[in-house]
Amino acid sequence: MKFYPYKRLNRPIALRVTSVSLKLPDGSRDHLDTSAFSTQQRTVALGVAQHEGWVSARVGLSVTLPPGATDPDAPWSGLRVLAVLTDGETNVRTAVDLRQDAPGSKEWSGTIEVFRDDHVGRANLAAHAVATVDGVPGRAIAETDEDWTVDVVAEEPLGGLRLDVKQMSFSKSARDWLHAYSDAPWIVDASGRLPTVLVNTDIEGFSDLLGGESGGIESKVHEMLVSQMATDVWTAVFHSSVGDLEIEPDGSPVFPTDWQGEVLREMLPDVVPGVHVEEALRQVHRRRTGDAGWVELQTRIHYAAVRRAGASKALVNALRGLQQMNRGDRA
């Protein structure tokens, strides 16, 4: 634990990546979609577009300061919020000022430019709040507790939603409520500390297929099953997250601080595109609790889940496997 001889904020800054675009050698920009970054994994994968000669990447950022940061009677002045990109391999450090979204707001945003020639692999991205405290300028009063990773070569933000996967017989389980689902291959339980996928061992051969490492068409089927399972998980945890929101006195929903908040920040850009995640959450909450619009939103929710699960890639790989097998049979 660090001790400071001056007053600071006692909670960390929340940092999010909101957009990514690549500057190409001809001066044009390729605006990457949300598959280039993962809020859950706090990772940006700049190789996702497979451009070999990109010049720089512009990463859009949004931060939320802890409560009390902008209070009129706060014991500091001259508040600034900085985004800092640090690369230990190349010893490059880039810092940019973010701008306050509105007077008195805890929300700040901006962009940071990542130059391809300055990095060979991964760099760490953090946010810092500095101010004048007790007459001393430049004192740090808050920072992120978990950095983002910017990877200049990765083709996907590795990881995914953290899950707990358990295999059991639904028909013989001590969890009586599972008996009603004895013909289902899996069930998603989003009520715990982490979302849990319960895999039904009553389905003959299903567990072996999920856990097997065999090649050929079996591996393609395995990939499709996993992506379908992941689609169900993302859909279930999104509904679980928006169904249990804390509401402020003015009626505004509050982002959860656990995995549910991470799920929402990850999926909302695809569910309600083109707006800040806080506004997207307000729109989703209004539709869910209001008289109209919730049913129409289900298509966007499913689309966001499919993208997070990599279902399209799994389907393409399975189709290619089938085509190769068919060509082999005809040979």
mmCIF file of C-alpha atoms in Angstrom:
data_model
loop_
_atom_site.group_PDB
_atom_site.id
_atom_site.type_symbol
_atom_site.label_atom_id
_atom_site.label_comp_id
_atom_site.label_asym_id
_atom_site.label_seq_id
_atom_site.Cartn_x
_atom_site.Cartn_y
_atom_site.Cartn_z
ATOM 1 C CA MET A 1 0.000 0.000 0.000
ATOM 2 C CA LYS A 2 1.227 3.474 -0.856
ATOM 3 C CA PHE A 3 0.869 6.422 1.487
ATOM 4 C CA TYR A 4 0.607 10.010 0.290
ATOM 5 C CA PRO A 5 1.212 13.165 2.355
ATOM 6 C CA TYR A 6 -1.854 14.819 0.827
ATOM 7 C CA LYS A 7 -5.504 14.101 0.138
ATOM 8 C CA ARG A 8 -6.413 11.800 -2.741
ATOM 9 C CA LEU A 9 -9.453 10.015 -4.100
ATOM 10 C CA ASN A 10 -9.967 6.595 -2.545
ATOM 11 C CA ARG A 11 -11.364 4.856 -5.634
ATOM 12 C CA PRO A 12 -9.765 4.166 -9.042
ATOM 13 C CA ILE A 13 -10.492 5.743 -12.399
ATOM 14 C CA ALA A 14 -12.572 3.664 -14.833
ATOM 15 C CA LEU A 15 -10.971 3.631 -18.297
ATOM 16 C CA ARG A 16 -12.687 2.400 -21.465
ATOM 17 C CA VAL A 17 -11.752 2.193 -25.135
ATOM 18 C CA THR A 18 -14.616 3.430 -27.317
ATOM 19 C CA SER A 19 -13.215 3.341 -30.865
ATOM 20 C CA VAL A 20 -10.173 2.393 -32.923
ATOM 21 C CA SER A 21 -9.100 3.508 -36.386
ATOM 22 C CA LEU A 22 -5.942 2.870 -38.405
ATOM 23 C CA LYS A 23 -4.166 5.464 -40.535
ATOM 24 C CA LEU A 24 -2.949 3.788 -43.738
ATOM 25 C CA PRO A 25 0.069 4.792 -45.869
ATOM 26 C CA ASP A 26 -2.158 6.577 -48.403
ATOM 27 C CA GLY A 27 -3.542 8.821 -45.655
ATOM 28 C CA SER A 28 -6.949 7.158 -45.463
ATOM 29 C CA ARG A 29 -8.407 5.733 -42.254
ATOM 30 C CA ASP A 30 -9.884 2.317 -41.612
ATOM 31 C CA HIS A 31 -12.388 2.576 -38.778
ATOM 32 C CA LEU A 32 -12.316 -0.798 -37.025
ATOM 33 C CA ASP A 33 -15.419 -2.319 -35.499
ATOM 34 C CA THR A 34 -15.821 -3.291 -31.871
ATOM 35 C CA SER A 35 -14.238 -6.718 -32.409
ATOM 36 C CA ALA A 36 -10.872 -4.917 -32.317
ATOM 37 C CA PHE A 37 -11.136 -4.304 -28.575
ATOM 38 C CA SER A 38 -12.493 -6.106 -25.536
ATOM 39 C CA THR A 39 -13.644 -4.302 -22.415
ATOM 40 C CA GLN A 40 -13.785 -7.597 -20.566
ATOM 41 C CA GLN A 41 -10.111 -8.310 -21.324
ATOM 42 C CA ARG A 42 -9.027 -4.640 -21.451
ATOM 43 C CA THR A 43 -7.211 -5.366 -24.708
ATOM 44 C CA VAL A 44 -6.929 -3.642 -28.099
ATOM 45 C CA ALA A 45 -5.841 -5.856 -31.015
ATOM 46 C CA LEU A 46 -4.536 -3.658 -33.839
ATOM 47 C CA GLY A 47 -3.794 -6.600 -36.129
ATOM 48 C CA VAL A 48 -7.479 -7.430 -36.487
ATOM 49 C CA ALA A 49 -7.785 -5.573 -39.812
ATOM 50 C CA GLN A 50 -4.703 -7.389 -41.188
ATOM 51 C CA HIS A 51 -3.177 -4.236 -42.665
ATOM 52 C CA GLU A 52 0.560 -4.822 -42.999
ATOM 53 C CA GLY A 53 1.616 -1.212 -43.443
ATOM 54 C CA TRP A 54 -0.555 0.912 -41.178
ATOM 55 C CA VAL A 55 1.117 4.071 -39.901
ATOM 56 C CA SER A 56 -0.689 4.810 -36.656
ATOM 57 C CA ALA A 57 -3.781 3.905 -34.694
ATOM 58 C CA ARG A 58 -6.136 6.415 -33.109
ATOM 59 C CA VAL A 59 -7.720 4.958 -29.992
ATOM 60 C CA GLY A 60 -10.837 6.684 -28.613
ATOM 61 C CA LEU A 61 -10.998 6.796 -24.823
ATOM 62 C CA SER A 62 -13.549 7.523 -22.132
ATOM 63 C CA VAL A 63 -12.871 7.702 -18.398
ATOM 64 C CA THR A 64 -15.052 8.104 -15.351
ATOM 65 C CA LEU A 65 -13.510 9.769 -12.298
ATOM 66 C CA PRO A 66 -14.410 8.585 -8.788
ATOM 67 C CA PRO A 67 -17.065 10.448 -6.765
ATOM 68 C CA GLY A 68 -15.799 13.711 -5.330
ATOM 69 C CA ALA A 69 -13.260 14.398 -8.050
ATOM 70 C CA THR A 70 -15.045 17.468 -9.396
ATOM 71 C CA ASP A 71 -16.835 18.666 -6.267
ATOM 72 C CA PRO A 72 -16.663 22.463 -5.851
ATOM 73 C CA ASP A 73 -15.177 22.050 -2.367
ATOM 74 C CA ALA A 74 -12.597 19.421 -3.388
ATOM 75 C CA PRO A 75 -9.158 20.013 -1.770
ATOM 76 C CA TRP A 76 -7.432 20.497 -5.132
ATOM 77 C CA SER A 77 -7.519 22.737 -8.180
ATOM 78 C CA GLY A 78 -6.382 22.659 -11.784
ATOM 79 C CA LEU A 79 -7.644 19.120 -12.308
ATOM 80 C CA ARG A 80 -6.279 17.343 -15.392
ATOM 81 C CA VAL A 81 -6.876 13.826 -16.687
ATOM 82 C CA LEU A 82 -4.149 12.145 -18.732
ATOM 83 C CA ALA A 83 -4.077 8.978 -20.812
ATOM 84 C CA VAL A 84 -0.611 7.426 -20.730
ATOM 85 C CA LEU A 85 0.689 4.717 -23.086
ATOM 86 C CA THR A 86 3.882 2.986 -21.911
ATOM 87 C CA ASP A 87 5.953 0.424 -23.842
ATOM 88 C CA GLY A 88 8.614 -1.295 -21.749
ATOM 89 C CA GLU A 89 10.254 -2.955 -24.770
ATOM 90 C CA THR A 90 10.858 0.200 -26.791
ATOM 91 C CA ASN A 91 10.947 2.591 -23.817
ATOM 92 C CA VAL A 92 8.330 4.841 -25.461
ATOM 93 C CA ARG A 93 5.923 6.785 -23.260
ATOM 94 C CA THR A 94 3.077 8.854 -24.724
ATOM 95 C CA ALA A 95 0.779 11.078 -22.652
ATOM 96 C CA VAL A 96 -2.235 13.098 -23.828
ATOM 97 C CA ASP A 97 -4.730 15.323 -22.041
ATOM 98 C CA LEU A 98 -8.362 14.215 -22.059
ATOM 99 C CA ARG A 99 -11.194 16.742 -22.084
ATOM 100 C CA GLN A 100 -14.081 17.046 -19.667
ATOM 101 C CA ASP A 101 -17.360 16.154 -21.365
ATOM 102 C CA ALA A 102 -19.298 18.910 -19.556
ATOM 103 C CA PRO A 103 -18.614 21.394 -16.740
ATOM 104 C CA GLY A 104 -18.548 19.545 -13.430
ATOM 105 C CA SER A 105 -18.852 16.132 -15.127
ATOM 106 C CA LYS A 106 -16.924 13.075 -13.927
ATOM 107 C CA GLU A 107 -16.774 11.892 -17.570
ATOM 108 C CA TRP A 108 -13.696 12.764 -19.640
ATOM 109 C CA SER A 109 -12.848 11.627 -23.166
ATOM 110 C CA GLY A 110 -10.343 11.977 -25.979
ATOM 111 C CA THR A 111 -7.979 10.019 -28.221
ATOM 112 C CA ILE A 112 -4.408 8.778 -28.120
ATOM 113 C CA GLU A 113 -2.293 8.095 -31.208
ATOM 114 C CA VAL A 114 -0.313 4.846 -31.304
ATOM 115 C CA PHE A 115 2.513 5.022 -33.874
ATOM 116 C CA ARG A 116 3.400 1.669 -35.421
ATOM 117 C CA ASP A 117 7.143 2.349 -35.572
ATOM 118 C CA ASP A 118 7.248 3.024 -31.821
ATOM 119 C CA HIS A 119 6.046 -0.433 -30.780
ATOM 120 C CA VAL A 120 6.916 -4.057 -31.462
ATOM 121 C CA GLY A 121 4.347 -5.881 -29.347
ATOM 122 C CA ARG A 122 2.308 -4.813 -26.356
ATOM 123 C CA ALA A 123 2.024 -1.474 -24.562
ATOM 124 C CA ASN A 124 0.149 -0.563 -21.384
ATOM 125 C CA LEU A 125 -2.550 2.104 -21.396
ATOM 126 C CA ALA A 126 -3.594 3.841 -18.152
ATOM 127 C CA ALA A 127 -5.356 7.007 -17.008
ATOM 128 C CA HIS A 128 -4.177 9.430 -14.309
ATOM 129 C CA ALA A 129 -5.844 12.383 -12.624
ATOM 130 C CA VAL A 130 -3.440 15.105 -11.468
ATOM 131 C CA ALA A 131 -4.087 18.421 -9.742
ATOM 132 C CA THR A 132 -2.607 21.109 -7.548
ATOM 133 C CA VAL A 133 -2.868 19.994 -3.904
ATOM 134 C CA ASP A 134 -1.620 22.071 -0.965
ATOM 135 C CA GLY A 135 -0.035 24.456 -3.454
ATOM 136 C CA VAL A 136 1.967 21.714 -5.176
ATOM 137 C CA PRO A 137 1.034 21.202 -8.877
ATOM 138 C CA GLY A 138 1.109 17.879 -10.688
ATOM 139 C CA ARG A 139 0.181 15.662 -7.767
ATOM 140 C CA ALA A 140 -1.534 12.395 -8.624
ATOM 141 C CA ILE A 141 -4.940 12.119 -6.962
ATOM 142 C CA ALA A 142 -6.267 8.991 -8.742
ATOM 143 C CA GLU A 143 -5.377 6.458 -11.427
ATOM 144 C CA THR A 144 -6.667 3.270 -13.017
ATOM 145 C CA ASP A 145 -6.136 0.121 -10.976
ATOM 146 C CA GLU A 146 -6.008 -2.122 -14.076
ATOM 147 C CA ASP A 147 -4.268 -1.055 -17.287
ATOM 148 C CA TRP A 148 -5.448 -1.785 -20.808
ATOM 149 C CA THR A 149 -3.138 -3.606 -23.214
ATOM 150 C CA VAL A 150 -2.601 -2.278 -26.735
ATOM 151 C CA ASP A 151 -1.194 -5.039 -28.951
ATOM 152 C CA VAL A 152 0.048 -3.842 -32.330
ATOM 153 C CA VAL A 153 0.206 -7.319 -33.907
ATOM 154 C CA ALA A 154 -2.597 -9.402 -32.334
ATOM 155 C CA GLU A 155 -5.533 -10.238 -34.597
ATOM 156 C CA GLU A 156 -8.048 -10.517 -31.764
ATOM 157 C CA PRO A 157 -8.329 -9.282 -28.173
ATOM 158 C CA LEU A 158 -7.504 -12.625 -26.590
ATOM 159 C CA GLY A 159 -9.567 -13.998 -23.774
ATOM 160 C CA GLY A 160 -13.284 -13.512 -23.721
ATOM 161 C CA LEU A 161 -15.914 -13.582 -21.048
ATOM 162 C CA ARG A 162 -14.648 -15.271 -17.895
ATOM 163 C CA LEU A 163 -16.816 -18.310 -17.238
ATOM 164 C CA ASP A 164 -17.164 -21.154 -14.795
ATOM 165 C CA VAL A 165 -17.969 -24.362 -16.736
ATOM 166 C CA LYS A 166 -19.321 -27.362 -14.832
ATOM 167 C CA GLN A 167 -20.379 -30.755 -16.176
ATOM 168 C CA MET A 168 -23.083 -32.756 -14.451
ATOM 169 C CA SER A 169 -26.057 -35.017 -14.989
ATOM 170 C CA PHE A 170 -29.121 -32.804 -15.076
ATOM 171 C CA SER A 171 -31.497 -35.712 -14.372
ATOM 172 C CA LYS A 172 -29.533 -36.910 -11.315
ATOM 173 C CA SER A 173 -28.233 -33.593 -10.013
ATOM 174 C CA ALA A 174 -28.713 -32.598 -6.381
ATOM 175 C CA ARG A 175 -29.867 -29.260 -7.802
ATOM 176 C CA ASP A 176 -33.510 -30.193 -8.125
ATOM 177 C CA TRP A 177 -34.293 -27.281 -10.419
ATOM 178 C CA LEU A 178 -32.062 -28.842 -13.124
ATOM 179 C CA HIS A 179 -34.340 -31.885 -13.462
ATOM 180 C CA ALA A 180 -36.769 -29.868 -15.552
ATOM 181 C CA TYR A 181 -33.982 -29.262 -18.116
ATOM 182 C CA SER A 182 -32.797 -32.860 -18.477
ATOM 183 C CA ASP A 183 -33.139 -32.748 -22.287
ATOM 184 C CA ALA A 184 -31.130 -29.523 -22.674
ATOM 185 C CA PRO A 185 -27.437 -29.827 -23.649
ATOM 186 C CA TRP A 186 -26.479 -26.856 -21.459
ATOM 187 C CA ILE A 187 -27.935 -24.183 -19.183
ATOM 188 C CA VAL A 188 -26.519 -20.740 -18.358
ATOM 189 C CA ASP A 189 -26.707 -19.674 -14.719
ATOM 190 C CA ALA A 190 -25.986 -15.937 -14.426
ATOM 191 C CA SER A 191 -26.948 -15.555 -10.765
ATOM 192 C CA GLY A 192 -23.536 -16.141 -9.188
ATOM 193 C CA ARG A 193 -20.245 -14.293 -8.787
ATOM 194 C CA LEU A 194 -19.325 -15.385 -12.325
ATOM 195 C CA PRO A 195 -21.667 -16.658 -15.058
ATOM 196 C CA THR A 196 -21.696 -20.455 -15.031
ATOM 197 C CA VAL A 197 -22.316 -22.832 -17.923
ATOM 198 C CA LEU A 198 -23.771 -26.141 -16.750
ATOM 199 C CA VAL A 199 -23.089 -28.876 -19.332
ATOM 200 C CA ASN A 200 -25.470 -31.830 -19.315
ATOM 201 C CA THR A 201 -23.596 -35.154 -19.285
ATOM 202 C CA ASP A 202 -26.897 -36.978 -19.946
ATOM 203 C CA ILE A 203 -26.490 -36.118 -23.641
ATOM 204 C CA GLU A 204 -24.436 -39.082 -24.862
ATOM 205 C CA GLY A 205 -21.125 -38.098 -26.419
ATOM 206 C CA PHE A 206 -21.693 -34.362 -25.915
ATOM 207 C CA SER A 207 -19.080 -33.872 -23.185
ATOM 208 C CA ASP A 208 -16.504 -35.813 -25.204
ATOM 209 C CA LEU A 209 -17.145 -33.628 -28.231
ATOM 210 C CA LEU A 210 -16.821 -30.425 -26.202
ATOM 211 C CA GLY A 211 -13.609 -31.519 -24.529
ATOM 212 C CA GLY A 212 -12.018 -33.442 -27.353
ATOM 213 C CA GLU A 213 -8.948 -32.318 -29.253
ATOM 214 C CA SER A 214 -9.468 -34.505 -32.324
ATOM 215 C CA GLY A 215 -8.928 -33.061 -35.749
ATOM 216 C CA GLY A 216 -11.037 -33.175 -38.875
ATOM 217 C CA ILE A 217 -14.692 -32.274 -38.990
ATOM 218 C CA GLU A 218 -15.093 -33.077 -35.273
ATOM 219 C CA SER A 219 -12.950 -30.071 -34.357
ATOM 220 C CA LYS A 220 -15.117 -27.831 -36.568
ATOM 221 C CA VAL A 221 -18.278 -29.109 -34.909
ATOM 222 C CA HIS A 222 -16.621 -28.534 -31.540
ATOM 223 C CA GLU A 223 -15.873 -24.931 -32.526
ATOM 224 C CA MET A 224 -19.469 -24.346 -33.652
ATOM 225 C CA LEU A 225 -20.876 -25.788 -30.429
ATOM 226 C CA VAL A 226 -18.610 -23.630 -28.308
ATOM 227 C CA SER A 227 -19.570 -20.508 -30.264
ATOM 228 C CA GLN A 228 -23.282 -21.334 -29.916
ATOM 229 C CA MET A 229 -22.797 -21.867 -26.209
ATOM 230 C CA ALA A 230 -20.927 -18.571 -25.955
ATOM 231 C CA THR A 231 -23.742 -16.790 -27.836
ATOM 232 C CA ASP A 232 -26.227 -18.095 -25.279
ATOM 233 C CA VAL A 233 -23.945 -17.007 -22.456
ATOM 234 C CA TRP A 234 -23.492 -13.451 -23.754
ATOM 235 C CA THR A 235 -27.249 -13.121 -24.301
ATOM 236 C CA ALA A 236 -28.074 -14.459 -20.846
ATOM 237 C CA VAL A 237 -25.553 -12.328 -18.985
ATOM 238 C CA PHE A 238 -26.656 -9.185 -20.819
ATOM 239 C CA HIS A 239 -30.262 -9.724 -19.771
ATOM 240 C CA SER A 240 -29.135 -10.562 -16.242
ATOM 241 C CA SER A 241 -27.052 -7.389 -16.087
ATOM 242 C CA VAL A 242 -29.766 -4.988 -17.281
ATOM 243 C CA GLY A 243 -32.391 -6.716 -15.131
ATOM 244 C CA ASP A 244 -30.716 -5.869 -11.831
ATOM 245 C CA LEU A 245 -29.524 -2.289 -12.204
ATOM 246 C CA GLU A 246 -29.159 0.156 -9.338
ATOM 247 C CA ILE A 247 -31.164 3.311 -10.076
ATOM 248 C CA GLU A 248 -30.185 6.815 -8.960
ATOM 249 C CA PRO A 249 -32.823 9.183 -7.462
ATOM 250 C CA ASP A 250 -33.204 10.932 -10.833
ATOM 251 C CA GLY A 251 -34.063 7.609 -12.483
ATOM 252 C CA SER A 252 -30.715 7.085 -14.223
ATOM 253 C CA PRO A 253 -29.308 3.536 -14.190
ATOM 254 C CA VAL A 254 -25.874 2.929 -12.652
ATOM 255 C CA PHE A 255 -23.277 0.614 -14.171
ATOM 256 C CA PRO A 256 -22.639 -2.417 -11.934
ATOM 257 C CA THR A 257 -19.093 -2.614 -10.565
ATOM 258 C CA ASP A 258 -18.606 -6.364 -11.091
ATOM 259 C CA TRP A 259 -18.544 -8.556 -14.204
ATOM 260 C CA GLN A 260 -22.034 -7.384 -15.095
ATOM 261 C CA GLY A 261 -20.743 -3.850 -15.637
ATOM 262 C CA GLU A 262 -17.961 -5.183 -17.864
ATOM 263 C CA VAL A 263 -20.492 -7.157 -19.917
ATOM 264 C CA LEU A 264 -22.626 -4.068 -20.446
ATOM 265 C CA ARG A 265 -19.681 -1.884 -21.465
ATOM 266 C CA GLU A 266 -18.578 -4.592 -23.896
ATOM 267 C CA MET A 267 -21.951 -5.168 -25.577
ATOM 268 C CA LEU A 268 -23.681 -1.781 -25.480
ATOM 269 C CA PRO A 269 -21.710 -0.289 -28.429
ATOM 270 C CA ASP A 270 -23.316 -2.960 -30.639
ATOM 271 C CA VAL A 271 -26.730 -2.887 -28.946
ATOM 272 C CA VAL A 272 -27.109 0.905 -29.177
ATOM 273 C CA PRO A 273 -24.423 2.061 -31.636
ATOM 274 C CA GLY A 274 -23.230 5.606 -32.067
ATOM 275 C CA VAL A 275 -23.750 6.920 -28.529
ATOM 276 C CA HIS A 276 -21.729 7.023 -25.314
ATOM 277 C CA VAL A 277 -22.091 3.874 -23.205
ATOM 278 C CA GLU A 278 -23.799 5.799 -20.379
ATOM 279 C CA GLU A 279 -26.463 7.064 -22.794
ATOM 280 C CA ALA A 280 -26.754 3.593 -24.333
ATOM 281 C CA LEU A 281 -27.458 2.134 -20.886
ATOM 282 C CA ARG A 282 -30.121 4.781 -20.258
ATOM 283 C CA GLN A 283 -31.805 3.960 -23.573
ATOM 284 C CA VAL A 284 -31.772 0.216 -22.872
ATOM 285 C CA HIS A 285 -33.177 0.776 -19.382
ATOM 286 C CA ARG A 286 -35.960 3.010 -20.717
ATOM 287 C CA ARG A 287 -36.914 0.426 -23.319
ATOM 288 C CA ARG A 288 -36.856 -2.442 -20.837
ATOM 289 C CA THR A 289 -38.982 -0.648 -18.250
ATOM 290 C CA GLY A 290 -41.108 1.424 -20.625
ATOM 291 C CA ASP A 291 -44.051 0.678 -22.846
ATOM 292 C CA ALA A 292 -42.245 0.115 -26.146
ATOM 293 C CA GLY A 293 -38.964 -0.673 -27.821
ATOM 294 C CA TRP A 294 -37.722 -3.627 -25.753
ATOM 295 C CA VAL A 295 -38.853 -6.336 -28.185
ATOM 296 C CA GLU A 296 -37.283 -4.509 -31.130
ATOM 297 C CA LEU A 297 -33.996 -4.325 -29.224
ATOM 298 C CA GLN A 298 -33.673 -8.119 -28.991
ATOM 299 C CA THR A 299 -32.236 -8.334 -32.506
ATOM 300 C CA ARG A 300 -29.422 -5.943 -31.562
ATOM 301 C CA ILE A 301 -28.744 -7.878 -28.343
ATOM 302 C CA HIS A 302 -28.535 -11.146 -30.252
ATOM 303 C CA TYR A 303 -26.263 -9.530 -32.849
ATOM 304 C CA ALA A 304 -23.926 -8.258 -30.108
ATOM 305 C CA ALA A 305 -23.836 -11.738 -28.539
ATOM 306 C CA VAL A 306 -23.095 -13.436 -31.880
ATOM 307 C CA ARG A 307 -20.192 -11.072 -32.513
ATOM 308 C CA ARG A 308 -18.717 -11.604 -29.054
ATOM 309 C CA ALA A 309 -19.004 -15.382 -29.456
ATOM 310 C CA GLY A 310 -17.232 -15.478 -32.824
ATOM 311 C CA ALA A 311 -20.125 -17.434 -34.333
ATOM 312 C CA SER A 312 -19.502 -16.260 -37.904
ATOM 313 C CA LYS A 313 -15.883 -17.385 -37.831
ATOM 314 C CA ALA A 314 -16.874 -20.777 -36.400
ATOM 315 C CA LEU A 315 -19.515 -21.243 -39.106
ATOM 316 C CA VAL A 316 -17.111 -20.328 -41.905
ATOM 317 C CA ASN A 317 -14.515 -22.784 -40.560
ATOM 318 C CA ALA A 318 -17.121 -25.564 -40.347
ATOM 319 C CA LEU A 319 -18.323 -24.932 -43.900
ATOM 320 C CA ARG A 320 -14.752 -25.000 -45.197
ATOM 321 C CA GLY A 321 -14.183 -28.275 -43.361
ATOM 322 C CA LEU A 322 -17.279 -29.803 -44.933
ATOM 323 C CA GLN A 323 -16.235 -28.631 -48.403
ATOM 324 C CA GLN A 324 -12.778 -30.124 -47.976
ATOM 325 C CA MET A 325 -14.278 -33.398 -46.749
ATOM 326 C CA ASN A 326 -16.696 -33.528 -49.697
ATOM 327 C CA ARG A 327 -13.866 -32.873 -52.166
ATOM 328 C CA GLY A 328 -11.875 -35.667 -50.522
ATOM 329 C CA ASP A 329 -14.801 -38.099 -50.839
ATOM 330 C CA ARG A 330 -15.151 -37.328 -54.543
ATOM 331 C CA ALA A 331 -11.428 -37.713 -55.226
#
